[in-house]
């Protein structure tokens, strides 16, 4: 035991132990990010020689209407995802925590979409939204609500449709997080609250939510960062269309870099996305941490 | 604490210096196989009959060629091929032989000297070049030099369900007003006129490219030189015609949420009477489609008062194979390409077995091909090559060409054609200035 302690006291030994992970980490994460930023200062189609253009790509980026609208779509998806997934996840968690029989079944049922690949879910929901034979319109038709049938993947509804699909995919995951957090609340706090007359909604808003705040924060950060890089569903179901109505920052990056061969512009967009993600994560952590201290 | 920081700083420094050395070396060293092995990259998938053609030709070549060379094929279907090829090109580590796109999509590779011109080898071998149909090399020729060999000819026609047409006493329309009449009769009888996948902008663009040609074939030539020509009357008119079709109910409801197969299903199920698509679907429509017995094809109708002729086809080439400028044995690679132009590959496999239209002159046995194949072959015989045109996204490359496709999609969804084309002209202006 002493020997081990001595080894961990030795800074060189620590450095040797850390080095492999550090090297790997440097290659896999920070270097590509730096490289991407470096690329964003060039005009390059991946074939001809690279020309240095300074911040020209960024200027072009922010004068491109499609990019600006892609930022807006990303924000819309983020907000909708937050609303759907947090409220529904919390609601399901509260329901499931209180049932004793069949709890496992419900837990698994809601969690299953999470283990399916996004490609499968994308194709599945592409059919669900189909005008002709899609599940939604068929149900509306069978109950006589023909007038409510819509082109779900049209410009008007596509963002909503995508957010619902994503909610279906991820809600189970957040629900599990919340269940774990709620189950972890000390029983005496709950009992004391009951004695004090807290019930129903009051119990949820005054006791449960404050108690699981750290988990809520993690879940919100996950949803926001996930939405910021929203790509898979949008690409599989609509390819950013129709007429760029569901273009997100991530599909924009893919389209410019790999379809239009504007590699520098694509890199500029991804650098922007990276900066925003970092900024938002830091902000949430700071803000939420402060609030947590208050309790 | 300070000492601790020093250690970390040192470690980071070591890592970075190692990485700089490694990255530097990676750039220098090219990963290469054995010198007598040529790699061939292709995007065909297992279900493509063309894969059989390649496989069989590789097998034959590997056992008989005099160069002592073996070809090794690597198949990467779909979108991944594009990403993979571009990454390899960026690292200057391209395959020896590769599948390529034509015209505007090929040009960047030619400009960057990544492809080898086979003109010299072909010119020494006049018998080889004479095997091909006239004009098939137009879209792979730059500055008078041929950079790739296309395997199949493509063109877009209107397929129609003969049974539905007979039921409502319709005949294939020859003019726009006849087409409008056909659409009206069909919608009145709850038949979808055109099976359209509006999710993929290039499919809708085919309608627009045809209409623009029927209005004025010169419009296509003008925009190749002058980006302002995108706002010409011919294109604005085209936009209006697309909106006219939408208003007439020519397309299925919810077309933006249909993909290629879902749209074709409407035609297969007899819910839609017409289907605008490339002749690459002849094989499917005449052998696998549930309505295969009733499928016919006709030319895009003329427009009253328009300058374009019905014999101008939206046509092109596909499955181009090019030799990269890094190829280790260009003579051998060219010999394999020549082998592919033999009748046993072009006629027996491509035409008769798979129902494609090869770039090599062939006379398929009428008993071995389907009726639809002969019908389409017949239509193509009238082709007026002078005013024929090719897919805009192929011709104008990824920025202007795809820009056109998206412009048409936005017009389909209701955007004002004048506005939409003004925006496209701006994109084109910026791109052509470079």
XYZ file of C-alpha atoms in Angstrom:
729
model
C 0.000 0.000 0.000
C 2.787 2.370 0.875
C 4.462 1.706 -2.435
C 1.329 2.559 -4.318
C 0.955 5.771 -2.367
C 4.513 6.675 -3.173
C 3.970 5.966 -6.838
C 0.959 8.255 -6.914
C 2.897 10.916 -5.069
C 5.510 10.890 -7.802
C 4.622 13.484 -10.442
C 6.604 11.721 -13.137
C 4.685 8.535 -12.479
C 1.431 10.443 -12.805
C 2.578 11.925 -16.067
C 3.471 8.484 -17.392
C 0.101 7.115 -16.396
C -1.770 10.000 -17.949
C 0.269 10.248 -21.124
C -1.443 7.505 -23.200
C -4.919 8.873 -22.575
C -3.711 12.417 -23.083
C -2.075 11.593 -26.399
C -5.158 9.772 -27.617
C -7.439 12.539 -26.459
C -5.315 15.195 -28.146
C -5.427 13.367 -31.463
C -9.070 12.536 -31.355
C -10.595 15.760 -30.054
C -8.643 19.042 -29.829
C -6.479 18.611 -32.933
C -9.331 18.079 -35.410
C -11.115 21.085 -33.898
C -8.055 23.285 -34.335
C -7.574 21.892 -37.824
C -11.163 22.646 -38.732
C -10.700 26.233 -37.587
C -7.517 26.491 -39.634
C -9.365 25.132 -42.709
C -12.071 27.741 -42.270
C -9.580 30.453 -43.239
C -9.111 28.982 -46.710
C -11.045 28.588 -49.910
C -10.671 24.982 -50.888
C -12.635 22.451 -52.958
C -10.493 19.556 -51.663
C -8.852 19.290 -55.084
C -7.111 22.478 -56.140
C -4.543 24.291 -54.031
C -5.816 26.018 -50.919
C -6.025 29.797 -50.994
C -5.870 31.800 -47.805
C -8.831 34.174 -47.529
C -8.769 35.218 -43.870
C -12.245 35.600 -42.419
C -13.862 35.839 -45.845
C -15.680 32.522 -45.295
C -17.299 33.834 -42.126
C -18.466 36.926 -43.966
C -19.937 34.765 -46.711
C -21.531 32.493 -44.137
C -23.452 35.252 -42.416
C -24.637 36.763 -45.676
C -26.072 33.409 -46.770
C -29.807 33.397 -46.153
C -29.909 29.608 -46.030
C -27.338 29.535 -43.239
C -29.194 32.166 -41.255
C -32.435 30.260 -41.610
C -30.628 27.070 -40.630
C -29.645 28.754 -37.349
C -33.272 29.658 -36.801
C -34.423 26.089 -37.526
C -31.836 24.755 -35.109
C -33.137 27.103 -32.414
C -36.714 26.008 -33.118
C -35.768 22.350 -32.860
C -33.855 23.001 -29.642
C -36.749 24.812 -27.998
C -39.336 22.251 -29.104
C -37.101 19.384 -28.008
C -36.637 20.969 -24.597
C -40.347 21.475 -24.128
C -41.366 18.025 -25.382
C -38.644 15.939 -23.866
C -38.322 17.544 -20.439
C -42.037 17.851 -19.711
C -43.006 14.516 -21.200
C -39.976 12.816 -19.675
C -40.772 14.228 -16.259
C -44.443 13.365 -16.587
C -43.691 9.773 -17.555
C -41.106 9.475 -14.783
C -43.587 10.687 -12.159
C -46.227 8.287 -13.423
C -43.925 5.295 -13.563
C -42.222 5.903 -10.227
C -45.537 5.480 -8.471
C -46.656 2.259 -10.044
C -45.520 -0.966 -8.522
C -46.850 -3.501 -11.018
C -45.588 -3.467 -14.574
C -43.101 -0.703 -13.939
C -40.347 -2.571 -15.753
C -42.584 -2.998 -18.781
C -43.318 0.700 -19.131
C -39.729 1.618 -18.452
C -38.556 -0.667 -21.251
C -41.311 0.300 -23.637
C -40.396 3.962 -23.468
C -36.690 3.228 -23.575
C -36.740 0.978 -26.657
C -36.675 3.751 -29.303
C -33.399 4.843 -27.760
C -31.613 1.665 -28.718
C -32.810 1.770 -32.326
C -30.524 3.455 -34.814
C -31.519 6.900 -36.006
C -31.535 5.664 -39.589
C -34.221 3.105 -38.750
C -36.288 5.632 -36.809
C -35.943 8.183 -39.614
C -37.285 5.792 -42.213
C -39.998 4.549 -39.874
C -41.324 8.051 -39.207
C -40.911 9.034 -42.835
C -43.638 6.497 -43.472
C -45.652 7.550 -40.432
C -45.856 11.061 -41.885
C -46.697 9.929 -45.419
C -49.744 11.702 -46.778
C -51.287 8.760 -48.554
C -50.827 5.777 -46.300
C -49.035 7.250 -43.275
C -50.136 6.224 -39.797
C -51.181 9.712 -38.679
C -53.355 10.502 -41.648
C -54.817 6.997 -41.649
C -55.841 7.360 -38.012
C -57.356 10.780 -38.674
C -59.250 9.330 -41.601
C -60.555 6.327 -39.701
C -62.008 8.498 -36.951
C -63.601 10.828 -39.458
C -61.268 13.764 -38.967
C -60.320 13.913 -42.654
C -60.082 17.667 -42.535
C -57.156 17.448 -40.109
C -55.025 15.432 -42.528
C -51.860 17.290 -43.378
C -48.718 17.052 -45.416
C -46.671 16.555 -42.280
C -43.340 17.028 -43.957
C -44.330 20.235 -45.728
C -42.652 23.564 -45.042
C -45.251 24.427 -42.452
C -44.994 21.377 -40.226
C -41.629 19.847 -40.950
C -39.803 21.254 -37.910
C -42.605 20.141 -35.608
C -42.651 16.724 -37.246
C -38.912 16.310 -36.810
C -39.035 17.440 -33.192
C -41.767 14.936 -32.415
C -39.731 12.135 -33.961
C -36.698 13.137 -31.934
C -38.812 13.312 -28.809
C -40.057 9.792 -29.457
C -36.479 8.649 -29.816
C -35.035 10.288 -26.709
C -37.825 10.754 -24.191
C -37.243 7.325 -22.664
C -33.638 8.130 -22.003
C -34.451 11.303 -20.081
C -37.270 9.537 -18.305
C -34.808 6.957 -16.967
C -32.545 9.752 -15.737
C -35.449 11.379 -13.905
C -36.677 8.108 -12.438
C -33.248 7.464 -11.002
C -33.112 10.970 -9.570
C -36.607 10.833 -8.088
C -35.965 7.447 -6.529
C -32.854 8.954 -4.966
C -34.746 11.628 -3.052
C -34.453 10.786 0.673
C -37.719 9.344 1.923
C -37.751 11.578 5.036
C -37.894 14.716 2.866
C -40.951 13.388 1.087
C -42.560 12.332 4.348
C -41.845 15.684 5.961
C -43.398 17.396 2.960
C -46.505 15.242 3.250
C -46.780 16.121 6.914
C -46.531 19.783 5.949
C -49.418 19.285 3.568
C -47.620 19.185 0.212
C -49.589 17.233 -2.354
C -49.903 16.711 -6.063
C -48.559 19.570 -8.129
C -47.177 21.344 -5.087
C -45.133 18.290 -4.212
C -43.756 18.175 -7.743
C -42.858 21.840 -8.111
C -41.703 22.564 -4.572
C -40.047 19.318 -3.558
C -39.300 16.966 -6.441
C -38.065 19.379 -9.089
C -35.705 21.251 -6.756
C -34.395 17.935 -5.456
C -33.585 16.580 -8.904
C -32.255 19.871 -10.234
C -28.719 18.585 -10.933
C -30.114 15.772 -13.070
C -32.462 18.148 -14.839
C -29.486 20.314 -15.655
C -27.559 17.415 -17.145
C -30.573 16.388 -19.173
C -31.128 19.941 -20.446
C -27.485 20.276 -21.465
C -27.721 16.954 -23.291
C -30.883 17.994 -25.133
C -29.465 21.361 -26.140
C -26.117 20.071 -27.372
C -27.889 17.222 -29.125
C -30.259 19.632 -30.884
C -27.461 21.971 -31.893
C -25.813 19.241 -33.893
C -29.153 17.923 -35.159
C -28.395 16.052 -38.347
C -29.509 12.456 -38.673
C -33.304 12.805 -38.717
C -33.262 15.907 -40.891
C -31.000 14.253 -43.417
C -32.786 10.908 -43.543
C -36.340 12.212 -43.582
C -36.146 15.406 -45.612
C -32.549 16.088 -46.639
C -33.033 19.541 -45.168
C -36.012 20.196 -47.407
C -38.503 20.937 -48.754
C -36.853 24.071 -50.034
C -34.449 24.166 -47.047
C -37.361 24.347 -44.581
C -35.646 21.854 -42.284
C -32.035 22.780 -42.987
C -30.164 22.757 -39.678
C -26.648 23.999 -39.029
C -25.345 20.452 -39.232
C -27.044 19.617 -42.546
C -25.786 22.940 -43.879
C -22.240 21.974 -42.937
C -22.548 18.611 -44.640
C -24.134 20.075 -47.753
C -21.543 22.820 -48.244
C -18.508 20.709 -47.452
C -19.384 17.476 -49.171
C -22.059 18.267 -51.748
C -20.937 21.663 -52.911
C -17.232 21.094 -52.240
C -16.912 24.390 -50.376
C -14.739 22.921 -47.697
C -13.589 26.220 -46.170
C -17.137 27.491 -45.842
C -18.251 24.225 -44.265
C -15.363 24.425 -41.797
C -16.325 27.981 -40.920
C -19.872 26.840 -40.184
C -18.640 23.984 -38.015
C -16.297 26.290 -36.113
C -19.277 28.550 -35.466
C -21.324 25.582 -34.266
C -18.497 24.472 -31.977
C -18.154 27.946 -30.459
C -21.894 28.208 -29.838
C -22.081 24.746 -28.264
C -19.233 25.525 -25.871
C -20.719 28.906 -25.012
C -24.175 27.539 -24.276
C -22.875 24.648 -22.203
C -20.731 26.991 -20.110
C -23.620 29.411 -19.657
C -26.065 26.731 -18.554
C -23.605 25.257 -16.122
C -22.828 28.624 -14.614
C -26.409 29.762 -14.422
C -27.804 26.505 -13.137
C -24.993 26.009 -10.650
C -25.703 29.397 -9.130
C -29.360 28.567 -8.753
C -28.505 25.276 -7.156
C -26.400 26.990 -4.538
C -29.462 28.931 -3.530
C -31.247 25.792 -2.424
C 0.990 22.779 -7.651
C 3.378 24.671 -9.878
C 5.463 21.582 -10.447
C 2.330 19.705 -11.340
C 1.453 22.294 -13.961
C 4.946 22.029 -15.429
C 4.542 18.323 -15.876
C 1.258 18.738 -17.687
C 2.683 21.487 -19.867
C 5.623 19.268 -20.702
C 3.344 16.393 -21.553
C 1.247 18.576 -23.863
C 4.368 19.864 -25.530
C 5.594 16.319 -26.119
C 2.256 15.283 -27.542
C 2.112 18.206 -29.897
C 5.626 17.770 -31.160
C 5.013 14.082 -31.772
C 1.780 14.882 -33.567
C 3.440 17.487 -35.764
C 6.055 14.990 -36.828
C 3.442 12.291 -37.403
C 1.106 14.533 -39.368
C 4.019 15.709 -41.458
C 4.966 12.152 -42.262
C 1.430 11.131 -43.064
C 1.323 13.793 -45.699
C 4.524 12.605 -47.309
C 3.919 8.936 -47.389
C 1.326 7.509 -49.678
C -0.200 4.210 -48.872
C 0.327 2.053 -51.897
C -0.450 -1.524 -52.739
C 1.696 -3.819 -54.777
C 2.863 -2.202 -58.019
C 1.182 -4.758 -60.225
C -2.180 -4.203 -58.581
C -4.561 -1.508 -59.808
C -7.394 -0.448 -57.543
C -10.766 0.390 -59.043
C -13.260 2.358 -56.972
C -16.912 2.160 -57.843
C -20.208 3.333 -56.402
C -22.309 0.451 -57.720
C -24.145 -1.649 -55.171
C -24.733 -5.379 -55.168
C -28.124 -4.992 -56.780
C -26.776 -3.128 -59.819
C -26.355 -5.364 -62.826
C -23.429 -3.173 -63.774
C -21.529 -4.660 -60.877
C -21.691 -8.013 -62.632
C -20.306 -6.388 -65.752
C -17.372 -4.967 -63.834
C -16.749 -8.156 -61.903
C -16.783 -10.321 -64.990
C -14.539 -7.940 -66.949
C -12.093 -7.790 -64.047
C -12.008 -11.571 -63.850
C -11.365 -11.877 -67.552
C -8.743 -9.146 -67.523
C -6.873 -10.477 -64.502
C -6.396 -13.874 -66.068
C -5.598 -12.815 -69.630
C -3.883 -9.413 -69.738
C -0.348 -9.065 -71.066
C 0.662 -6.385 -68.542
C 0.862 -8.765 -65.613
C -1.571 -6.508 -63.798
C -4.382 -7.417 -61.464
C -7.357 -5.138 -60.917
C -8.900 -5.036 -57.486
C -12.332 -3.486 -57.127
C -13.577 -1.654 -54.053
C -17.305 -0.911 -53.962
C -18.658 1.933 -51.857
C -22.282 2.560 -52.798
C -24.274 5.739 -52.447
C -23.390 8.982 -50.745
C -20.427 7.480 -48.949
C -18.617 7.110 -52.250
C -18.584 10.853 -52.733
C -17.209 11.505 -49.260
C -14.667 8.733 -49.562
C -13.402 9.850 -52.956
C -13.120 13.465 -51.882
C -11.203 12.542 -48.766
C -8.836 10.391 -50.815
C -8.414 13.153 -53.396
C -7.739 15.728 -50.687
C -5.025 13.489 -49.255
C -3.724 13.038 -52.817
C -4.157 9.317 -52.515
C -6.683 8.484 -55.235
C -7.401 5.032 -56.661
C -5.927 4.078 -60.053
C -9.261 3.723 -61.834
C -12.512 5.207 -60.596
C -16.163 5.893 -61.203
C -16.676 9.563 -62.089
C -19.461 11.995 -62.838
C -19.697 13.886 -66.139
C -19.484 17.525 -67.225
C -19.660 20.084 -64.405
C -19.213 17.441 -61.741
C -16.094 16.121 -63.451
C -14.545 19.474 -64.288
C -13.067 20.266 -60.830
C -11.147 16.988 -60.982
C -9.853 17.774 -64.467
C -8.911 21.320 -63.472
C -6.965 20.014 -60.510
C -5.067 17.565 -62.755
C -6.355 14.552 -60.907
C -7.495 12.684 -64.003
C -5.521 11.274 -66.891
C -6.692 12.027 -70.418
C -7.187 8.848 -72.412
C -7.305 10.758 -75.710
C -3.766 9.762 -76.708
C -4.292 6.086 -76.078
C -7.685 6.161 -77.800
C -6.414 8.029 -80.835
C -3.785 5.355 -81.436
C -6.521 2.757 -81.349
C -9.112 3.977 -83.842
C -10.985 0.687 -83.725
C -11.717 1.239 -80.027
C -13.237 4.669 -80.379
C -15.360 3.658 -83.369
C -17.234 1.219 -81.149
C -19.076 4.070 -79.449
C -22.243 5.932 -80.382
C -21.518 9.448 -81.679
C -21.466 12.188 -79.109
C -21.206 10.059 -75.985
C -17.871 11.624 -75.099
C -19.138 15.220 -75.267
C -19.702 15.423 -71.545
C -16.341 13.936 -70.601
C -14.291 16.105 -72.956
C -12.481 19.186 -71.692
C -10.209 21.351 -73.864
C -10.557 18.772 -76.628
C -9.371 15.886 -74.474
C -11.376 12.921 -73.275
C -11.080 12.251 -69.554
C -13.458 9.393 -68.985
C -15.455 6.649 -70.647
C -19.186 6.474 -70.014
C -20.792 3.046 -69.906
C -24.467 3.832 -70.364
C -26.615 6.416 -72.086
C -29.433 8.004 -70.164
C -32.364 10.136 -71.218
C -35.615 11.155 -69.648
C -38.957 10.201 -71.131
C -42.554 10.132 -69.983
C -43.728 6.639 -69.128
C -47.448 6.038 -69.165
C -49.867 3.367 -68.162
C -51.488 2.204 -71.409
C -54.383 0.597 -69.578
C -55.376 3.833 -67.859
C -54.972 5.796 -71.069
C -57.185 3.328 -72.915
C -59.808 3.404 -70.187
C -60.254 7.159 -70.524
C -59.713 7.172 -74.300
C -56.522 9.191 -74.058
C -53.569 9.205 -76.418
C -50.001 10.268 -75.627
C -50.055 14.079 -75.857
C -47.951 15.742 -78.504
C -48.453 19.334 -77.405
C -48.765 21.208 -74.131
C -52.495 21.807 -74.538
C -53.031 18.107 -75.203
C -51.031 17.380 -72.056
C -53.175 19.800 -70.056
C -56.248 18.052 -71.413
C -54.899 14.628 -70.393
C -54.212 15.963 -66.900
C -57.735 17.351 -66.649
C -59.359 14.096 -67.695
C -57.226 12.122 -65.258
C -57.838 14.365 -62.259
C -61.550 14.358 -62.995
C -61.436 10.572 -62.707
C -59.356 10.618 -59.525
C -56.230 9.347 -61.192
C -52.974 11.085 -60.254
C -51.511 12.392 -63.531
C -47.786 12.277 -62.648
C -46.147 10.133 -59.968
C -43.745 12.691 -58.568
C -41.177 12.520 -55.788
C -40.849 16.204 -54.913
C -38.538 15.520 -51.994
C -35.566 15.128 -54.324
C -35.241 18.433 -56.169
C -33.529 16.911 -59.223
C -36.643 14.993 -60.217
C -38.806 18.084 -60.379
C -35.951 19.819 -62.198
C -36.290 17.359 -65.090
C -39.780 18.711 -65.812
C -38.430 22.253 -65.765
C -35.457 21.433 -67.986
C -37.816 19.967 -70.580
C -40.222 22.878 -70.433
C -37.390 25.400 -70.759
C -36.120 23.541 -73.803
C -39.523 23.493 -75.451
C -39.818 27.245 -74.886
C -36.350 28.083 -76.178
C -33.414 25.657 -76.595
C -31.021 28.613 -76.649
C -31.723 29.441 -73.013
C -29.632 26.428 -71.973
C -26.705 27.578 -74.091
C -26.940 31.186 -72.935
C -26.671 30.450 -69.242
C -23.458 28.566 -69.837
C -21.787 31.872 -70.622
C -23.904 34.544 -69.042
C -25.242 34.111 -65.489
C -27.732 36.938 -66.065
C -29.489 34.744 -68.610
C -31.077 32.839 -65.713
C -33.584 35.670 -65.514
C -34.493 35.268 -69.212
C -38.111 34.970 -70.192
C -37.679 31.286 -71.021
C -36.902 30.387 -67.397
C -39.521 32.653 -65.849
C -42.067 31.090 -68.229
C -40.826 27.654 -67.151
C -41.465 28.536 -63.534
C -44.985 29.626 -64.396
C -45.639 26.398 -66.272
C -44.513 24.374 -63.245
C -46.965 26.315 -61.106
C -49.643 25.754 -63.733
C -49.061 22.002 -63.432
C -49.333 22.225 -59.643
C -52.566 24.170 -59.925
C -54.006 21.621 -62.351
C -53.391 18.933 -59.753
C -50.836 17.161 -61.910
C -48.901 15.871 -58.897
C -49.831 13.675 -55.929
C -50.772 15.342 -52.678
C -47.957 15.328 -50.170
C -45.381 14.815 -52.908
C -42.737 16.452 -50.741
C -42.913 13.502 -48.393
C -42.565 10.920 -51.135
C -39.210 9.471 -52.025
C -38.122 7.809 -55.258
C -39.586 4.408 -54.517
C -42.770 5.726 -52.900
C -43.462 7.861 -55.978
C -42.782 4.970 -58.322
C -45.133 2.859 -56.208
C -47.988 5.187 -57.150
C -47.280 4.385 -60.782
C -46.808 0.684 -60.030
C -50.149 0.501 -58.264
C -51.938 2.188 -61.117
C -52.808 5.180 -58.954
C -50.794 7.458 -61.217
C -50.995 7.415 -64.989
C -47.670 8.997 -65.966
C -44.157 8.960 -64.624
C -41.318 11.216 -65.759
C -38.043 9.410 -65.252
C -34.773 8.413 -66.833
C -34.492 5.390 -69.077
C -32.430 3.757 -66.344
C -35.804 2.622 -65.021
C -36.733 0.735 -68.201
C -35.303 -2.474 -66.762
C -37.398 -2.172 -63.619
C -40.579 -0.965 -65.284
C -40.609 -3.683 -67.908
C -39.623 -6.656 -65.791
C -40.523 -6.049 -62.145
C -43.255 -3.446 -62.007
C -46.748 -4.822 -61.330
C -47.991 -2.847 -64.354
C -45.114 -3.990 -66.576
C -47.487 -5.206 -69.287
C -48.986 -1.768 -69.770
C -46.015 0.587 -69.600
C -45.349 2.694 -72.663
C -43.192 5.757 -73.244
C -43.470 8.992 -75.185
C -41.479 12.153 -75.837
C -41.965 15.339 -73.863
C -44.663 17.282 -75.737
C -43.951 20.446 -77.718
C -45.213 23.815 -76.643
C -47.424 25.867 -78.902
C -45.378 28.840 -80.014
C -42.228 27.452 -78.447
C -38.975 27.032 -80.370
C -38.025 23.623 -79.040
C -38.607 20.426 -80.976
C -40.078 17.194 -79.551
C -36.930 15.390 -80.649
C -34.692 17.350 -78.289
C -34.006 14.961 -75.468
C -32.951 15.530 -71.930
C -30.115 13.068 -72.224
C -26.730 12.292 -70.850
C -24.322 9.580 -69.889
C -23.684 7.636 -66.763
C -21.300 5.301 -65.101
C -18.251 7.153 -66.331
C -14.946 5.444 -65.634
C -11.790 7.529 -65.471
C -8.125 6.820 -64.928
C -6.489 8.908 -62.232
C -3.305 10.794 -63.024
C -1.592 8.822 -60.263
C -2.391 5.499 -61.914
C 0.584 3.177 -61.815
C -0.053 1.567 -65.178
C -2.178 3.692 -67.473
C -1.796 1.411 -70.503
C -3.149 -1.516 -68.538
C -5.997 0.538 -67.107
C -6.944 1.688 -70.613
C -6.833 -1.893 -71.826
C -9.355 -2.850 -69.173
C -11.619 0.025 -70.201
C -11.386 -1.172 -73.778
C -12.344 -4.659 -72.670
C -15.532 -3.214 -71.166
C -16.538 -1.951 -74.600
C -16.662 -5.490 -76.024
C -20.073 -6.641 -77.226
C -20.246 -9.420 -74.640
C -20.365 -6.756 -71.961
C -22.214 -3.956 -73.737
C -24.775 -5.976 -75.653
C -25.190 -9.248 -73.820
C -25.005 -7.977 -70.286
C -25.890 -4.269 -70.274
C -28.516 -4.148 -72.996
C -30.087 -7.570 -73.133
C -29.720 -8.719 -69.565
C -30.063 -5.494 -67.596
C -32.123 -3.356 -69.940
C -29.660 -0.465 -70.074
C -28.716 1.573 -73.128
C -24.965 1.165 -73.632
C -22.699 3.877 -75.023
C -21.286 1.218 -77.325
C -23.141 0.668 -80.596
C -25.222 -2.453 -80.139
C -28.038 -4.198 -81.916
C -29.781 -6.093 -79.184
C -31.721 -9.157 -80.189
C -35.387 -8.050 -80.174
C -36.325 -11.371 -78.660
C -34.015 -10.782 -75.707
C -35.195 -7.314 -74.748
C -38.605 -6.125 -73.597
C -41.195 -4.251 -75.611
C -40.670 -1.105 -73.564
C -36.937 -1.279 -74.274
C -37.597 -1.342 -78.021
C -40.151 1.432 -77.696
C -37.652 3.679 -75.920
C -34.859 2.726 -78.308
C -37.152 3.791 -81.110
C -37.863 7.154 -79.502
C -34.158 7.784 -79.067
C -33.497 7.108 -82.741
C -35.183 10.424 -83.569
C -32.939 12.313 -81.202
C -31.864 15.706 -82.456
C -28.405 15.943 -80.915
C -27.900 19.603 -81.759
C -30.579 20.912 -79.419
C -30.535 18.111 -76.895
C -29.409 18.996 -73.425
C -28.317 17.324 -70.255
C -29.304 17.346 -66.594
C -28.546 20.811 -65.270
C -27.015 19.578 -62.043
C -24.576 17.516 -64.089
C -23.916 20.263 -66.607
C -23.520 23.208 -64.265
C -21.908 21.455 -61.313
C -22.827 21.339 -57.656
C -23.371 25.039 -56.958
C -25.276 26.417 -59.945
C -26.812 23.093 -60.992
C -28.086 22.121 -57.554
C -29.047 25.777 -57.159
C -31.308 25.382 -60.192
C -32.884 22.246 -58.736
C -33.624 24.025 -55.478
C -34.967 27.038 -57.351
C -37.477 24.820 -59.124
C -38.450 23.167 -55.868
C -39.113 26.548 -54.274
C -41.217 27.569 -57.288
C -43.154 24.319 -56.997
C -43.866 25.270 -53.396
C -45.218 28.624 -54.486
C -42.316 31.059 -54.693
C -42.517 33.770 -57.337
C -40.506 32.591 -60.387
C -39.075 36.063 -61.025
C -37.730 36.307 -57.482
C -36.487 32.730 -57.470
C -34.518 33.064 -60.697
C -33.111 36.428 -59.678
C -31.594 34.696 -56.665
C -30.200 31.917 -58.845
C -28.635 34.495 -61.174
C -26.853 35.995 -58.188
C -25.503 32.619 -57.104
C -24.339 31.960 -60.674
C -22.730 35.368 -60.977
C -20.705 34.821 -57.834
C -19.706 31.330 -58.872
C -18.685 32.195 -62.443
C -16.594 35.144 -61.335
C -14.177 32.768 -59.609
